[in-house]
């Protein structure tokens, strides 16, 4: 069986991005986080390092919940987007 690339899977989705972020990151807690696993484990690449600061962008979030589970500092306040917002199946 051929392994699908993430890009090929995501092409079936569309985003209706809310103005209000459904995930909020406490960047003060990120300063003390040595390993910063969110950078490598968020499948959507929502966490990036700019200098020594974490920059979080919620717009492309896949709502997988990984950042909530793996954050060792409890810096991620996580909610689903309000109804009708966020990621949707393109043909559904
Ligand atoms: S894992 Fe949590 S505390 Fe560490 S950098 Fe990411 S969001 Fe911040
Ligand atoms: S819920 Fe998943 S896709 Fe969204 S920011 Fe967290 S790890 Fe990334």
Tab-separated table of N, CA, C and O in Angstrom, residues 2-92:
chain	number	residue	atom	x	y	z
A	2	UNK	N	0.574	2.192	-0.866
A	2	UNK	CA	1.378	3.404	-0.952
A	2	UNK	C	1.063	4.347	0.214
A	2	UNK	O	-0.103	4.566	0.536
A	3	UNK	N	2.120	4.829	0.822
A	3	UNK	CA	1.940	5.739	1.945
A	3	UNK	C	1.582	7.134	1.427
A	3	UNK	O	2.243	7.653	0.531
A	4	UNK	N	0.513	7.721	1.989
A	4	UNK	CA	0.086	9.049	1.533
A	4	UNK	C	0.884	10.131	2.242
A	4	UNK	O	1.222	9.997	3.415
A	5	UNK	N	1.173	11.198	1.527
A	5	UNK	CA	1.826	12.347	2.139
A	5	UNK	C	0.765	13.203	2.835
A	5	UNK	O	-0.390	13.233	2.418
A	6	UNK	N	1.196	13.915	3.882
A	6	UNK	CA	0.266	14.773	4.618
A	6	UNK	C	-0.388	15.791	3.680
A	6	UNK	O	-1.581	16.063	3.761
A	7	UNK	N	0.383	16.311	2.743
A	7	UNK	CA	-0.149	17.315	1.816
A	7	UNK	C	-1.291	16.747	0.980
A	7	UNK	O	-2.263	17.438	0.675
A	8	UNK	N	-1.175	15.460	0.598
A	8	UNK	CA	-2.214	14.830	-0.217
A	8	UNK	C	-3.497	14.612	0.586
A	8	UNK	O	-4.600	14.642	0.046
A	9	UNK	N	-3.326	14.372	1.881
A	9	UNK	CA	-4.493	14.182	2.738
A	9	UNK	C	-5.179	15.529	2.991
A	9	UNK	O	-6.398	15.659	2.911
A	10	UNK	N	-4.364	16.536	3.237
A	10	UNK	CA	-4.931	17.841	3.604
A	10	UNK	C	-5.613	18.538	2.448
A	10	UNK	O	-6.411	19.462	2.658
A	11	UNK	N	-5.349	18.119	1.228
A	11	UNK	CA	-5.978	18.780	0.087
A	11	UNK	C	-7.498	18.571	0.101
A	11	UNK	O	-8.244	19.306	-0.531
A	12	UNK	N	-7.950	17.590	0.871
A	12	UNK	CA	-9.384	17.335	0.993
A	12	UNK	C	-10.057	18.220	2.042
A	12	UNK	O	-11.239	18.066	2.310
A	13	UNK	N	-9.285	19.111	2.634
A	13	UNK	CA	-9.834	19.932	3.712
A	13	UNK	C	-9.821	21.414	3.353
A	13	UNK	O	-9.017	21.860	2.532
A	14	UNK	N	-10.709	22.148	3.976
A	14	UNK	CA	-10.718	23.612	3.878
A	14	UNK	C	-10.840	24.170	5.294
A	14	UNK	O	-11.290	23.485	6.203
A	15	UNK	N	-10.425	25.407	5.458
A	15	UNK	CA	-10.486	26.059	6.766
A	15	UNK	C	-11.392	27.283	6.680
A	15	UNK	O	-11.308	28.047	5.725
A	16	UNK	N	-12.247	27.418	7.678
A	16	UNK	CA	-13.001	28.652	7.862
A	16	UNK	C	-12.483	29.243	9.173
A	16	UNK	O	-12.926	28.877	10.264
A	17	UNK	N	-11.499	30.107	9.051
A	17	UNK	CA	-10.759	30.566	10.225
A	17	UNK	C	-11.553	31.621	10.993
A	17	UNK	O	-12.049	32.589	10.407
A	18	UNK	N	-11.666	31.397	12.293
A	18	UNK	CA	-12.331	32.363	13.163
A	18	UNK	C	-11.377	33.525	13.461
A	18	UNK	O	-10.155	33.376	13.385
A	19	UNK	N	-11.932	34.671	13.785
A	19	UNK	CA	-11.087	35.801	14.178
A	19	UNK	C	-10.451	35.559	15.543
A	19	UNK	O	-9.352	36.013	15.812
A	20	UNK	N	-11.189	34.862	16.391
A	20	UNK	CA	-10.680	34.569	17.727
A	20	UNK	C	-9.944	33.238	17.720
A	20	UNK	O	-10.485	32.229	17.255
A	21	UNK	N	-8.712	33.191	18.230
A	21	UNK	CA	-7.993	31.915	18.257
A	21	UNK	C	-8.651	30.918	19.218
A	21	UNK	O	-9.090	31.296	20.299
A	22	UNK	N	-8.736	29.663	18.803
A	22	UNK	CA	-9.297	28.633	19.672
A	22	UNK	C	-8.226	28.028	20.577
A	22	UNK	O	-8.557	27.284	21.502
A	23	UNK	N	-6.972	28.343	20.302
A	23	UNK	CA	-5.860	27.889	21.140
A	23	UNK	C	-5.045	29.119	21.507
A	23	UNK	O	-4.727	29.939	20.645
A	24	UNK	N	-4.727	29.220	22.790
A	24	UNK	CA	-3.894	30.330	23.258
A	24	UNK	C	-2.666	29.745	23.938
A	24	UNK	O	-2.775	28.814	24.748
A	25	UNK	N	-1.505	30.264	23.592
A	25	UNK	CA	-0.247	29.777	24.160
A	25	UNK	C	0.328	30.848	25.069
A	25	UNK	O	0.462	32.016	24.676
A	26	UNK	N	0.656	30.445	26.290
A	26	UNK	CA	1.285	31.348	27.260
A	26	UNK	C	2.789	31.367	26.982
A	26	UNK	O	3.533	30.503	27.441
A	27	UNK	N	3.224	32.328	26.222
A	27	UNK	CA	4.617	32.361	25.770
A	27	UNK	C	5.603	32.574	26.916
A	27	UNK	O	6.787	32.257	26.780
A	28	UNK	N	5.119	33.081	28.043
A	28	UNK	CA	6.007	33.213	29.211
A	28	UNK	C	6.482	31.833	29.672
A	28	UNK	O	7.637	31.670	30.071
A	29	UNK	N	5.572	30.865	29.628
A	29	UNK	CA	5.943	29.500	30.034
A	29	UNK	C	6.889	28.859	29.029
A	29	UNK	O	7.711	28.015	29.377
A	30	UNK	N	6.789	29.271	27.776
A	30	UNK	CA	7.645	28.702	26.727
A	30	UNK	C	9.115	29.070	26.929
A	30	UNK	O	9.999	28.323	26.539
A	31	UNK	N	9.354	30.210	27.549
A	31	UNK	CA	10.729	30.661	27.772
A	31	UNK	C	11.499	29.626	28.587
A	31	UNK	O	12.676	29.353	28.343
A	32	UNK	N	10.815	29.009	29.559
A	32	UNK	CA	11.464	28.048	30.447
A	32	UNK	C	11.425	26.623	29.903
A	32	UNK	O	11.897	25.697	30.554
A	33	UNK	N	10.859	26.438	28.732
A	33	UNK	CA	10.707	25.088	28.163
A	33	UNK	C	11.959	24.745	27.353
A	33	UNK	O	12.228	25.359	26.320
A	34	UNK	N	12.725	23.763	27.824
A	34	UNK	CA	14.005	23.439	27.185
A	34	UNK	C	13.838	22.698	25.864
A	34	UNK	O	14.559	22.948	24.906
A	35	UNK	N	12.898	21.776	25.822
A	35	UNK	CA	12.817	20.876	24.665
A	35	UNK	C	11.889	21.385	23.556
A	35	UNK	O	12.045	20.975	22.398
A	36	UNK	N	10.907	22.189	23.904
A	36	UNK	CA	9.955	22.748	22.930
A	36	UNK	C	9.448	21.702	21.923
A	36	UNK	O	9.602	21.849	20.706
A	37	UNK	N	8.835	20.638	22.433
A	37	UNK	CA	8.390	19.555	21.534
A	37	UNK	C	7.318	19.979	20.536
A	37	UNK	O	7.162	19.354	19.489
A	38	UNK	N	6.584	21.025	20.836
A	38	UNK	CA	5.514	21.469	19.936
A	38	UNK	C	6.049	21.812	18.547
A	38	UNK	O	5.345	21.634	17.546
A	39	UNK	N	7.277	22.268	18.480
A	39	UNK	CA	7.829	22.672	17.176
A	39	UNK	C	7.877	21.482	16.220
A	39	UNK	O	7.531	21.607	15.045
A	40	UNK	N	8.272	20.336	16.733
A	40	UNK	CA	8.415	19.160	15.863
A	40	UNK	C	7.171	18.283	15.819
A	40	UNK	O	6.987	17.529	14.863
A	41	UNK	N	6.313	18.376	16.829
A	41	UNK	CA	5.197	17.428	16.899
A	41	UNK	C	3.871	17.977	16.380
A	41	UNK	O	2.966	17.198	16.090
A	42	UNK	N	3.736	19.263	16.257
A	42	UNK	CA	2.500	19.796	15.658
A	42	UNK	C	2.520	19.450	14.166
A	42	UNK	O	3.392	19.909	13.438
A	43	UNK	N	1.574	18.649	13.707
A	43	UNK	CA	1.599	18.227	12.303
A	43	UNK	C	1.335	19.363	11.320
A	43	UNK	O	1.645	19.241	10.134
A	44	UNK	N	0.776	20.451	11.805
A	44	UNK	CA	0.470	21.584	10.923
A	44	UNK	C	1.554	22.654	10.965
A	44	UNK	O	1.442	23.663	10.264
A	45	UNK	N	2.569	22.457	11.782
A	45	UNK	CA	3.642	23.448	11.864
A	45	UNK	C	3.177	24.786	12.416
A	45	UNK	O	3.652	25.836	11.978
A	46	UNK	N	2.267	24.735	13.378
A	46	UNK	CA	1.727	25.982	13.941
A	46	UNK	C	2.690	26.656	14.914
A	46	UNK	O	2.499	27.825	15.240
A	47	UNK	N	3.682	25.910	15.397
A	47	UNK	CA	4.641	26.459	16.357
A	47	UNK	C	5.990	26.627	15.659
A	47	UNK	O	6.537	25.675	15.102
A	48	UNK	N	6.512	27.831	15.697
A	48	UNK	CA	7.841	28.062	15.123
A	48	UNK	C	8.670	28.870	16.114
A	48	UNK	O	8.138	29.565	16.982
A	49	UNK	N	9.961	28.751	15.952
A	49	UNK	CA	10.884	29.478	16.817
A	49	UNK	C	11.379	30.700	16.072
A	49	UNK	O	11.924	30.602	14.958
A	50	UNK	N	11.167	31.864	16.662
A	50	UNK	CA	11.654	33.116	16.080
A	50	UNK	C	12.662	33.688	17.077
A	50	UNK	O	12.268	34.188	18.137
A	51	UNK	N	13.937	33.574	16.755
A	51	UNK	CA	14.957	33.889	17.754
A	51	UNK	C	14.857	32.868	18.867
A	51	UNK	O	14.935	31.679	18.619
A	52	UNK	N	14.616	33.324	20.085
A	52	UNK	CA	14.418	32.374	21.194
A	52	UNK	C	12.961	32.358	21.653
A	52	UNK	O	12.644	31.871	22.726
A	53	UNK	N	12.053	32.895	20.830
A	53	UNK	CA	10.635	32.957	21.213
A	53	UNK	C	9.781	32.035	20.347
A	53	UNK	O	10.003	31.915	19.140
A	54	UNK	N	8.786	31.430	20.976
A	54	UNK	CA	7.810	30.618	20.248
A	54	UNK	C	6.756	31.532	19.632
A	54	UNK	O	6.202	32.405	20.300
A	55	UNK	N	6.514	31.327	18.353
A	55	UNK	CA	5.432	32.042	17.675
A	55	UNK	C	4.374	31.001	17.304
A	55	UNK	O	4.696	29.975	16.695
A	56	UNK	N	3.151	31.258	17.695
A	56	UNK	CA	2.064	30.313	17.443
A	56	UNK	C	1.050	30.917	16.479
A	56	UNK	O	0.606	32.045	16.661
A	57	UNK	N	0.675	30.152	15.443
A	57	UNK	CA	-0.346	30.566	14.484
A	57	UNK	C	-1.443	29.506	14.475
A	57	UNK	O	-1.164	28.354	14.162
A	58	UNK	N	-2.639	29.888	14.833
A	58	UNK	CA	-3.721	28.906	14.967
A	58	UNK	C	-4.435	28.629	13.645
A	58	UNK	O	-5.205	27.666	13.536
A	59	UNK	N	-4.199	29.440	12.629
A	59	UNK	CA	-5.014	29.400	11.409
A	59	UNK	C	-5.013	28.035	10.703
A	59	UNK	O	-6.024	27.628	10.155
A	60	UNK	N	-3.882	27.359	10.665
A	60	UNK	CA	-3.806	26.081	9.956
A	60	UNK	C	-3.985	24.867	10.846
A	60	UNK	O	-3.723	23.736	10.427
A	61	UNK	N	-4.470	25.093	12.055
A	61	UNK	CA	-4.595	24.011	13.043
A	61	UNK	C	-5.488	22.882	12.528
A	61	UNK	O	-6.533	23.119	11.928
A	62	UNK	N	-5.067	21.647	12.794
A	62	UNK	CA	-5.810	20.452	12.384
A	62	UNK	C	-6.712	19.919	13.492
A	62	UNK	O	-7.372	18.894	13.328
A	63	UNK	N	-6.695	20.592	14.639
A	63	UNK	CA	-7.530	20.217	15.796
A	63	UNK	C	-7.233	18.808	16.278
A	63	UNK	O	-8.131	18.071	16.696
A	64	UNK	N	-5.957	18.418	16.221
A	64	UNK	CA	-5.579	17.067	16.628
A	64	UNK	C	-5.387	16.943	18.134
A	64	UNK	O	-5.451	15.845	18.685
A	65	UNK	N	-5.102	18.052	18.804
A	65	UNK	CA	-4.927	18.025	20.258
A	65	UNK	C	-3.524	17.662	20.728
A	65	UNK	O	-3.270	17.600	21.925
A	66	UNK	N	-2.609	17.431	19.810
A	66	UNK	CA	-1.259	17.009	20.198
A	66	UNK	C	-0.575	18.031	21.107
A	66	UNK	O	0.014	17.668	22.129
A	67	UNK	N	-0.660	19.293	20.762
A	67	UNK	CA	0.035	20.323	21.554
A	67	UNK	C	-0.475	20.353	22.990
A	67	UNK	O	0.292	20.579	23.923
A	68	UNK	N	-1.727	20.092	23.164
A	68	UNK	CA	-2.313	20.083	24.502
A	68	UNK	C	-1.736	18.942	25.337
A	68	UNK	O	-1.475	19.084	26.521
A	69	UNK	N	-1.525	17.805	24.696
A	69	UNK	CA	-1.062	16.622	25.407
A	69	UNK	C	0.437	16.677	25.692
A	69	UNK	O	0.883	16.308	26.782
A	70	UNK	N	1.211	17.154	24.743
A	70	UNK	CA	2.665	17.027	24.880
A	70	UNK	C	3.326	18.224	25.561
A	70	UNK	O	4.493	18.149	25.939
A	71	UNK	N	2.634	19.309	25.733
A	71	UNK	CA	3.253	20.486	26.345
A	71	UNK	C	3.608	20.191	27.812
A	71	UNK	O	2.725	19.929	28.620
A	72	UNK	N	4.884	20.241	28.159
A	72	UNK	CA	5.287	19.893	29.527
A	72	UNK	C	5.046	21.007	30.538
A	72	UNK	O	5.203	20.803	31.734
A	73	UNK	N	4.669	22.172	30.083
A	73	UNK	CA	4.528	23.326	30.975
A	73	UNK	C	3.088	23.790	31.145
A	73	UNK	O	2.840	24.803	31.800
A	74	UNK	N	2.168	23.117	30.516
A	74	UNK	CA	0.775	23.552	30.622
A	74	UNK	C	0.549	24.922	30.013
A	74	UNK	O	-0.276	25.712	30.487
A	75	UNK	N	1.273	25.213	28.951
A	75	UNK	CA	1.203	26.549	28.347
A	75	UNK	C	0.087	26.676	27.318
A	75	UNK	O	-0.184	27.780	26.845
A	76	UNK	N	-0.547	25.559	26.985
A	76	UNK	CA	-1.524	25.561	25.887
A	76	UNK	C	-2.946	25.525	26.441
A	76	UNK	O	-3.349	24.556	27.083
A	77	UNK	N	-3.695	26.588	26.221
A	77	UNK	CA	-5.122	26.605	26.558
A	77	UNK	C	-5.880	26.233	25.287
A	77	UNK	O	-5.858	26.980	24.303
A	78	UNK	N	-6.526	25.089	25.323
A	78	UNK	CA	-7.018	24.455	24.104
A	78	UNK	C	-8.537	24.356	24.100
A	78	UNK	O	-9.143	23.916	25.075
A	79	UNK	N	-9.133	24.753	23.022
A	79	UNK	CA	-10.566	24.562	22.801
A	79	UNK	C	-10.776	24.226	21.329
A	79	UNK	O	-9.944	24.573	20.490
A	80	UNK	N	-11.893	23.588	21.041
A	80	UNK	CA	-12.289	23.477	19.635
A	80	UNK	C	-12.741	24.855	19.166
A	80	UNK	O	-13.214	25.670	19.967
A	81	UNK	N	-12.631	25.126	17.871
A	81	UNK	CA	-13.188	26.382	17.351
A	81	UNK	C	-14.702	26.406	17.573
A	81	UNK	O	-15.334	25.358	17.729
A	82	UNK	N	-15.277	27.604	17.571
A	82	UNK	CA	-16.732	27.694	17.701
A	82	UNK	C	-17.378	26.996	16.507
A	82	UNK	O	-16.757	26.826	15.455
A	83	UNK	N	-18.627	26.626	16.675
A	83	UNK	CA	-19.332	25.843	15.672
A	83	UNK	C	-19.258	26.475	14.279
A	83	UNK	O	-19.510	27.668	14.116
A	84	UNK	N	-18.905	25.643	13.318
A	84	UNK	CA	-18.850	26.102	11.934
A	84	UNK	C	-17.496	26.652	11.524
A	84	UNK	O	-17.257	26.884	10.342
A	85	UNK	N	-16.619	26.885	12.483
A	85	UNK	CA	-15.289	27.401	12.181
A	85	UNK	C	-14.250	26.283	12.257
A	85	UNK	O	-14.522	25.193	12.728
A	86	UNK	N	-13.056	26.595	11.779
A	86	UNK	CA	-11.974	25.617	11.848
A	86	UNK	C	-11.878	24.779	10.590
A	86	UNK	O	-12.276	25.207	9.503
A	87	UNK	N	-11.350	23.574	10.737
A	87	UNK	CA	-11.102	22.708	9.585
A	87	UNK	C	-12.365	21.923	9.217
A	87	UNK	O	-13.119	21.493	10.087
A	88	UNK	N	-12.592	21.789	7.913
A	88	UNK	CA	-13.758	21.042	7.414
A	88	UNK	C	-13.325	20.139	6.269
A	88	UNK	O	-12.401	20.476	5.535
A	89	UNK	N	-14.040	19.049	6.113
A	89	UNK	CA	-13.836	18.198	4.963
A	89	UNK	C	-14.410	18.908	3.731
A	89	UNK	O	-15.572	19.336	3.742
A	90	UNK	N	-13.598	19.032	2.705
A	90	UNK	CA	-13.983	19.817	1.529
A	90	UNK	C	-15.253	19.311	0.854
A	90	UNK	O	-16.071	20.082	0.363
A	91	UNK	N	-15.442	17.995	0.837
A	91	UNK	CA	-16.565	17.431	0.082
A	91	UNK	C	-17.709	16.977	0.990
A	91	UNK	O	-18.616	16.305	0.538
A	92	UNK	N	-17.633	17.312	2.275
A	92	UNK	CA	-18.651	16.828	3.209
A	92	UNK	C	-19.753	17.823	3.464
A	92	UNK	O	-19.782	18.913	2.975
